Coordinates of C-alpha atoms in Angstrom, one line a residue:
M105 CA 39.1 -8.7 135.9
E106 CA 40.2 -7.0 132.7
R107 CA 42.5 -9.0 130.5
N108 CA 45.6 -7.4 129.0
W109 CA 45.9 -8.7 125.4
A110 CA 49.6 -7.6 125.3
D111 CA 50.4 -10.2 128.0
L112 CA 49.3 -13.2 126.1
L113 CA 52.0 -15.9 125.9
P114 CA 54.4 -15.5 122.9
E115 CA 53.8 -19.2 121.9
L116 CA 50.1 -18.6 121.7
L117 CA 50.5 -15.4 119.7
G118 CA 52.9 -17.1 117.3
S119 CA 50.5 -19.9 116.8
C120 CA 47.6 -17.4 116.1
S121 CA 49.7 -15.6 113.5
Q122 CA 50.4 -18.7 111.5
G123 CA 48.3 -19.1 108.4
L124 CA 47.3 -15.4 108.2
C125 CA 47.4 -13.8 104.8
P126 CA 50.0 -10.9 104.4
N127 CA 47.4 -8.2 104.9
D128 CA 46.0 -9.8 108.1
L129 CA 49.5 -10.5 109.4
S130 CA 50.4 -6.8 108.9
A131 CA 47.4 -5.8 111.0
F132 CA 48.3 -8.5 113.6
R133 CA 51.8 -7.0 113.9
A134 CA 50.4 -3.5 114.3
V135 CA 48.5 -4.3 117.5
C136 CA 51.4 -3.8 119.9
R137 CA 55.1 -4.5 120.4
S138 CA 54.6 -7.9 122.0
W139 CA 52.3 -9.1 119.2
R140 CA 54.8 -7.8 116.6
S141 CA 57.8 -9.6 118.2
A142 CA 55.8 -12.9 118.6
A143 CA 54.3 -13.0 115.0
V144 CA 55.8 -15.3 112.5
E145 CA 58.0 -13.9 109.8
E146 CA 56.2 -12.3 106.9
S147 CA 55.7 -14.8 104.1
S148 CA 53.1 -16.1 101.7
D149 CA 52.7 -19.3 99.7
V150 CA 49.5 -18.0 98.0
P151 CA 49.2 -15.7 94.9
W152 CA 47.1 -12.6 95.0
L153 CA 45.0 -11.5 92.1
M154 CA 45.7 -7.8 91.4
L155 CA 42.4 -6.5 90.2
A156 CA 41.8 -4.1 87.3
D157 CA 42.7 -0.5 87.4
K158 CA 39.9 1.9 88.5
K159 CA 40.0 5.3 86.9
G160 CA 41.1 8.0 89.2
K161 CA 41.9 5.7 92.1
R162 CA 45.3 5.7 93.8
C163 CA 44.6 2.5 95.6
R164 CA 44.7 -0.9 94.0
E165 CA 42.6 -3.9 95.1
F166 CA 43.9 -7.4 95.6
F167 CA 41.9 -10.6 95.9
C168 CA 43.5 -13.1 98.3
L169 CA 42.9 -16.7 97.5
Q170 CA 43.7 -17.8 101.0
C171 CA 41.2 -15.6 102.9
Q172 CA 38.8 -15.1 99.9
R173 CA 38.7 -11.3 100.6
V174 CA 39.5 -8.2 98.7
H175 CA 42.2 -6.0 100.2
K176 CA 43.1 -2.4 99.3
K177 CA 46.7 -1.1 99.1
F178 CA 47.7 2.5 98.5
M179 CA 49.7 2.3 95.3
P180 CA 49.8 5.7 93.5
E181 CA 52.6 4.4 91.3
V182 CA 50.3 2.1 89.4
K183 CA 47.4 4.7 88.8
A184 CA 46.3 4.6 85.2
R185 CA 49.3 2.4 84.2
R186 CA 49.4 -0.9 82.5
C187 CA 50.8 -3.6 84.7
F188 CA 52.6 -7.0 84.3
S189 CA 54.2 -9.2 87.0
S190 CA 57.2 -11.5 87.4
R191 CA 58.6 -13.2 90.5
G192 CA 56.3 -11.0 92.6
W193 CA 57.6 -7.7 91.0
V194 CA 55.3 -5.5 89.1
L195 CA 56.2 -3.7 85.9
T196 CA 54.2 -0.5 85.2
I197 CA 53.9 1.3 81.8
G198 CA 52.3 4.7 81.5
R199 CA 51.3 7.0 78.6
D200 CA 54.4 9.0 79.5
W201 CA 56.4 6.1 78.1
E202 CA 58.1 5.5 81.4
L203 CA 58.7 2.0 82.8
H204 CA 59.1 1.2 86.5
M205 CA 59.5 -2.0 88.5
L206 CA 57.8 -2.2 91.9
K207 CA 58.6 -4.6 94.7
N208 CA 56.0 -7.2 95.6
P209 CA 52.9 -5.2 96.8
M210 CA 52.1 -7.9 99.3
S211 CA 55.2 -7.2 101.2
R212 CA 56.1 -4.4 103.6
G213 CA 58.2 -1.5 102.4
S214 CA 58.6 -0.2 98.9
H215 CA 61.3 -0.5 96.2
I216 CA 61.1 1.2 92.8
I217 CA 63.5 0.6 89.9
N218 CA 63.5 2.8 86.9
L219 CA 64.0 1.2 83.5
P220 CA 64.7 2.8 80.2
N221 CA 61.7 4.4 78.5
L222 CA 59.8 3.0 75.6
N223 CA 61.7 5.2 73.2
K224 CA 64.9 3.5 74.3
F225 CA 64.0 0.3 72.4
P226 CA 66.1 -0.4 69.3
D227 CA 64.8 -0.3 65.7
I228 CA 61.6 1.5 66.7
E229 CA 61.0 5.0 65.2
V230 CA 59.4 7.4 67.7
E231 CA 56.5 8.2 65.3
N232 CA 55.7 4.5 64.9
L233 CA 55.9 4.0 68.7
R234 CA 53.5 6.8 69.3
R235 CA 51.0 5.5 66.8
Y236 CA 51.2 1.9 67.9
Y237 CA 51.2 2.6 71.6
H238 CA 48.2 4.9 71.7
S239 CA 46.3 2.5 69.3
Y240 CA 46.8 -0.6 71.3
G241 CA 47.2 0.9 74.8
A242 CA 50.4 -1.1 75.4
F243 CA 53.8 -1.7 73.8
I244 CA 55.0 -4.6 75.9
N245 CA 53.3 -8.0 75.9
K246 CA 55.3 -10.0 78.5
F247 CA 57.7 -9.2 81.3
V248 CA 60.1 -11.6 83.0
I249 CA 63.0 -11.1 85.5
S250 CA 65.7 -13.6 86.2
D251 CA 65.9 -13.1 89.9
S252 CA 64.6 -10.8 92.6
P253 CA 66.4 -7.5 92.5
T254 CA 66.5 -7.4 96.3
T255 CA 68.6 -10.6 96.5
S256 CA 70.5 -10.6 93.2
P257 CA 72.0 -7.3 92.0
D258 CA 72.9 -9.0 88.7
F259 CA 69.3 -9.7 87.7
R260 CA 68.2 -9.4 84.1
V261 CA 64.9 -8.3 82.6
M262 CA 63.4 -9.6 79.3
V263 CA 60.3 -8.4 77.6
T264 CA 58.4 -9.1 74.4
Y265 CA 57.6 -5.8 72.7
Y266 CA 56.0 -4.2 69.7
Y267 CA 53.3 -5.7 67.5
D268 CA 55.5 -8.7 66.5
A269 CA 56.6 -9.5 70.1
R270 CA 60.3 -9.0 69.6
L271 CA 62.7 -9.9 72.5
G272 CA 64.3 -7.0 74.5
L273 CA 66.9 -7.4 77.2
W274 CA 68.0 -5.0 80.0
K275 CA 70.4 -5.2 82.9
P276 CA 71.2 -2.7 85.7
G277 CA 73.4 0.1 84.4
D278 CA 72.1 -0.1 80.8
E279 CA 70.7 3.1 79.4
E280 CA 68.9 1.4 76.5
W281 CA 67.2 -1.9 75.8
T282 CA 69.1 -4.5 73.8
K283 CA 67.4 -6.3 71.0
V284 CA 67.8 -10.1 71.1
D285 CA 68.3 -11.6 67.7
H286 CA 66.0 -14.6 67.1
P287 CA 64.2 -16.3 64.3
S288 CA 61.4 -14.1 62.9
S289 CA 58.1 -15.1 64.5
F290 CA 55.7 -13.8 67.1
N291 CA 56.8 -14.8 70.7
F292 CA 53.9 -15.9 72.9
D293 CA 55.7 -16.3 76.1
V294 CA 59.1 -16.0 77.9
I295 CA 60.4 -17.5 81.2
F296 CA 63.7 -17.7 83.0
Y297 CA 64.5 -21.4 83.4
R298 CA 67.7 -23.1 84.6
G299 CA 69.9 -20.0 84.2
C300 CA 68.6 -19.0 80.8
F301 CA 65.7 -17.1 79.2
Y302 CA 63.4 -19.3 77.1
A303 CA 60.8 -18.1 74.6
L304 CA 58.0 -19.9 72.7
N305 CA 57.1 -18.6 69.3
A306 CA 54.2 -19.0 67.0
N307 CA 56.0 -21.7 65.0
G308 CA 56.1 -23.9 68.1
H309 CA 59.9 -23.3 68.5
I310 CA 61.4 -23.0 71.9
L311 CA 64.3 -20.5 71.9
R312 CA 67.1 -20.2 74.5
C313 CA 69.0 -17.0 75.3
D314 CA 72.0 -17.5 77.6
V315 CA 72.6 -14.0 79.0
N316 CA 75.8 -15.2 80.7
G317 CA 77.2 -17.0 77.6
P318 CA 79.3 -15.8 74.7
T319 CA 76.3 -14.5 72.8
P320 CA 74.0 -12.9 75.4
S321 CA 71.9 -11.0 72.8
K322 CA 71.1 -14.0 70.6
A323 CA 68.4 -16.6 71.0
Q324 CA 68.7 -20.0 69.3
V325 CA 66.1 -22.7 68.6
V326 CA 66.6 -25.6 71.0
F327 CA 63.3 -27.5 70.4
E328 CA 60.6 -27.7 67.8
M329 CA 57.1 -28.6 68.9
P330 CA 54.6 -30.0 66.4
R331 CA 52.7 -26.9 65.6
D332 CA 49.4 -28.6 64.9
L333 CA 49.2 -29.7 68.6
L334 CA 49.3 -26.2 69.9
G335 CA 46.5 -24.4 68.2
L336 CA 46.6 -20.8 66.9
E337 CA 45.7 -18.8 70.1
Q338 CA 47.7 -18.4 73.3
M339 CA 50.6 -20.5 74.5
Y340 CA 52.7 -20.4 77.7
L341 CA 56.0 -21.7 79.1
V342 CA 55.9 -22.9 82.7
Q343 CA 58.4 -24.5 85.0
S344 CA 56.7 -27.3 86.9
T345 CA 57.1 -27.8 90.7
T346 CA 59.3 -30.8 89.9
G347 CA 61.6 -28.6 87.6
S348 CA 60.5 -29.8 84.2
L349 CA 59.6 -27.5 81.4
L350 CA 55.9 -27.3 80.4
V351 CA 54.2 -25.9 77.3
V352 CA 50.5 -25.0 77.8
S353 CA 48.1 -24.3 74.9
R354 CA 45.0 -22.3 75.5
R355 CA 41.9 -22.6 73.4
G356 CA 38.8 -20.4 73.0
Q357 CA 40.1 -16.8 73.6
Y358 CA 38.8 -15.7 70.2
R359 CA 35.3 -17.0 70.9
P360 CA 32.5 -14.9 72.5
R361 CA 32.3 -17.3 75.5
G362 CA 36.0 -17.4 76.1
T363 CA 38.5 -20.1 77.1
F364 CA 37.1 -23.6 77.1
R365 CA 40.2 -25.9 77.0
F366 CA 43.9 -26.2 77.9
H367 CA 46.5 -28.8 76.8
V368 CA 49.7 -29.4 78.8
F369 CA 52.9 -30.9 77.4
E370 CA 56.1 -31.8 79.2
I371 CA 59.3 -31.0 77.2
D372 CA 62.6 -32.9 77.5
L373 CA 65.2 -30.6 75.9
V374 CA 68.0 -33.2 76.3
A375 CA 66.1 -36.1 74.8
Q376 CA 64.4 -33.7 72.3
S377 CA 61.0 -35.3 73.1
W378 CA 57.6 -34.3 74.5
R379 CA 54.6 -35.9 76.0
G380 CA 51.1 -34.9 76.9
I381 CA 50.3 -34.3 80.6
K382 CA 46.9 -35.5 81.9
T383 CA 47.5 -34.5 85.5
L384 CA 49.5 -32.0 87.5
K385 CA 49.0 -34.1 90.6
N386 CA 49.3 -31.9 93.7
S387 CA 50.2 -28.7 91.9
S388 CA 48.5 -26.0 89.9
L389 CA 49.5 -23.4 87.2
F390 CA 48.9 -19.7 87.1
L391 CA 48.7 -18.0 83.7
G392 CA 47.9 -14.6 82.3
W393 CA 49.7 -11.2 82.2
N394 CA 52.1 -12.5 84.8
S395 CA 55.2 -14.6 84.0
S396 CA 53.8 -18.1 84.3
F397 CA 54.4 -20.1 87.4
S398 CA 53.4 -23.3 89.2
L399 CA 52.7 -24.0 92.9
E400 CA 52.5 -27.1 95.0
V401 CA 49.3 -26.8 97.0
D402 CA 47.7 -28.3 100.0
E403 CA 44.6 -27.7 102.1
K404 CA 46.0 -24.6 103.9
H405 CA 46.5 -22.8 100.6
H406 CA 42.8 -23.0 99.7
I407 CA 44.0 -23.6 96.1
K408 CA 42.7 -26.6 94.2
P409 CA 45.2 -29.1 92.9
N410 CA 45.5 -30.3 89.3
C411 CA 44.1 -27.0 88.0
I412 CA 45.0 -24.0 85.9
Y413 CA 44.2 -20.6 87.3
F414 CA 44.0 -18.2 84.4
T415 CA 43.2 -14.5 83.8
D416 CA 42.1 -12.6 80.7
D417 CA 45.2 -11.8 78.6
F418 CA 43.6 -11.3 75.2
I419 CA 44.7 -7.7 74.6
D420 CA 42.7 -7.3 71.3
N421 CA 39.5 -8.2 73.1
S422 CA 40.3 -5.8 76.0
R423 CA 40.6 -2.9 73.6
V424 CA 37.4 -3.4 71.6
T425 CA 34.8 -4.8 74.0
K426 CA 32.5 -2.4 75.9
D427 CA 33.8 -3.1 79.4
G428 CA 37.3 -4.2 78.6
G429 CA 39.3 -7.3 79.6
G430 CA 38.8 -9.3 82.7
K431 CA 35.8 -11.5 81.8
D432 CA 37.7 -14.6 80.6
M433 CA 39.1 -15.8 83.9
G434 CA 38.6 -18.9 86.0
I435 CA 39.9 -22.2 87.3
Y436 CA 40.3 -25.0 84.7
H437 CA 40.2 -28.5 86.1
L438 CA 42.4 -30.8 84.1
Q439 CA 40.6 -34.0 85.4
D440 CA 37.3 -33.3 83.7
G441 CA 37.8 -30.0 81.7
T442 CA 35.3 -28.0 83.8
I443 CA 35.8 -24.3 84.6
E444 CA 34.7 -22.4 87.7
P445 CA 35.4 -18.8 88.8
H446 CA 38.2 -17.9 91.2
F447 CA 36.9 -14.4 91.7
Q448 CA 33.2 -13.9 92.0
G449 CA 33.2 -10.1 91.5
K450 CA 33.6 -8.0 88.3
S451 CA 36.9 -6.5 87.5
Y452 CA 37.2 -5.1 83.9
S453 CA 39.6 -2.7 82.2
H454 CA 40.5 -1.7 78.7
Y455 CA 44.0 -0.9 79.8
S456 CA 45.1 -2.9 82.9
P457 CA 43.0 -6.0 83.5
P458 CA 43.6 -8.4 86.5
L459 CA 46.8 -10.4 86.8
W460 CA 48.5 -12.8 89.3
I461 CA 51.1 -11.7 91.7
E462 CA 53.5 -14.5 92.5
P463 CA 54.2 -15.1 96.3
N464 CA 57.9 -14.2 96.1
F465 CA 59.2 -11.6 98.6

């Protein structure tokens, strides 16, 4: 007797749909009406690795940590464009100087937000912009949003831009970017933390910009980290899964063999103190061209705890090496300092190397 798969019990179908990655869940829903109605709500607790841009391709490949497979998604909006990510949203920058924000590519549906072009940044002459942008292949170094635009219409966007990583701010309705006044120093990273934007500069200073306060376009120093602890390469700000503020120092990007060590520090802004962190316990960090984030993990995630998942975000190396950026990636184990790959394939680009997409719909 032939079996009608559409007549399977909804409870069984719902159980089968649990634990599927977004791509497989989408295929599950497409089987028939009964499967679609019985499937669990679309969600994901696992980041995807957005692989490097392939010249001439209108599809982008994503590596899913959960199912350990590469999935293709039709995304003509990111073709030949530099990409960054924050809270699951992707910022694209093209040689036409246009900037767009795209809704999480792991979710169904599309949502595109247009931002002011690169020539709408203050204090930048167009001729200097043209020379710098075409030389380095990018004008923006970091991109962060305060909230998801689909749930919060009052979201804000902050970026670091130009060769000295200035801070730029934008909100819906603005026709130009606003320059944020701050102490003169290169800003390594920016995050949105407890209602404010925080930046970490090359002097080890943590700056706070309260966009809802009386001076929304000014960032002030709220903490000074001993600079000799941080090294001279890349640094990150991350909110831990318990809500504390972390500073992460990365070593080895300037070396031919790449990253070899990370140091993690917990910052107490109230007590004006810091301490070294030897373990992340049951959580892991995700660093790179994305706005840094942390996740609490368990066996179903297929993500290793007490690790740092990192991608290649050394732009100078991406420009000058033969194949481009994308080689210096892996999983750093805090317990013993060992490094293993998280993606076994090759994914290189001079212009748009791999980056993490946060699981935030």
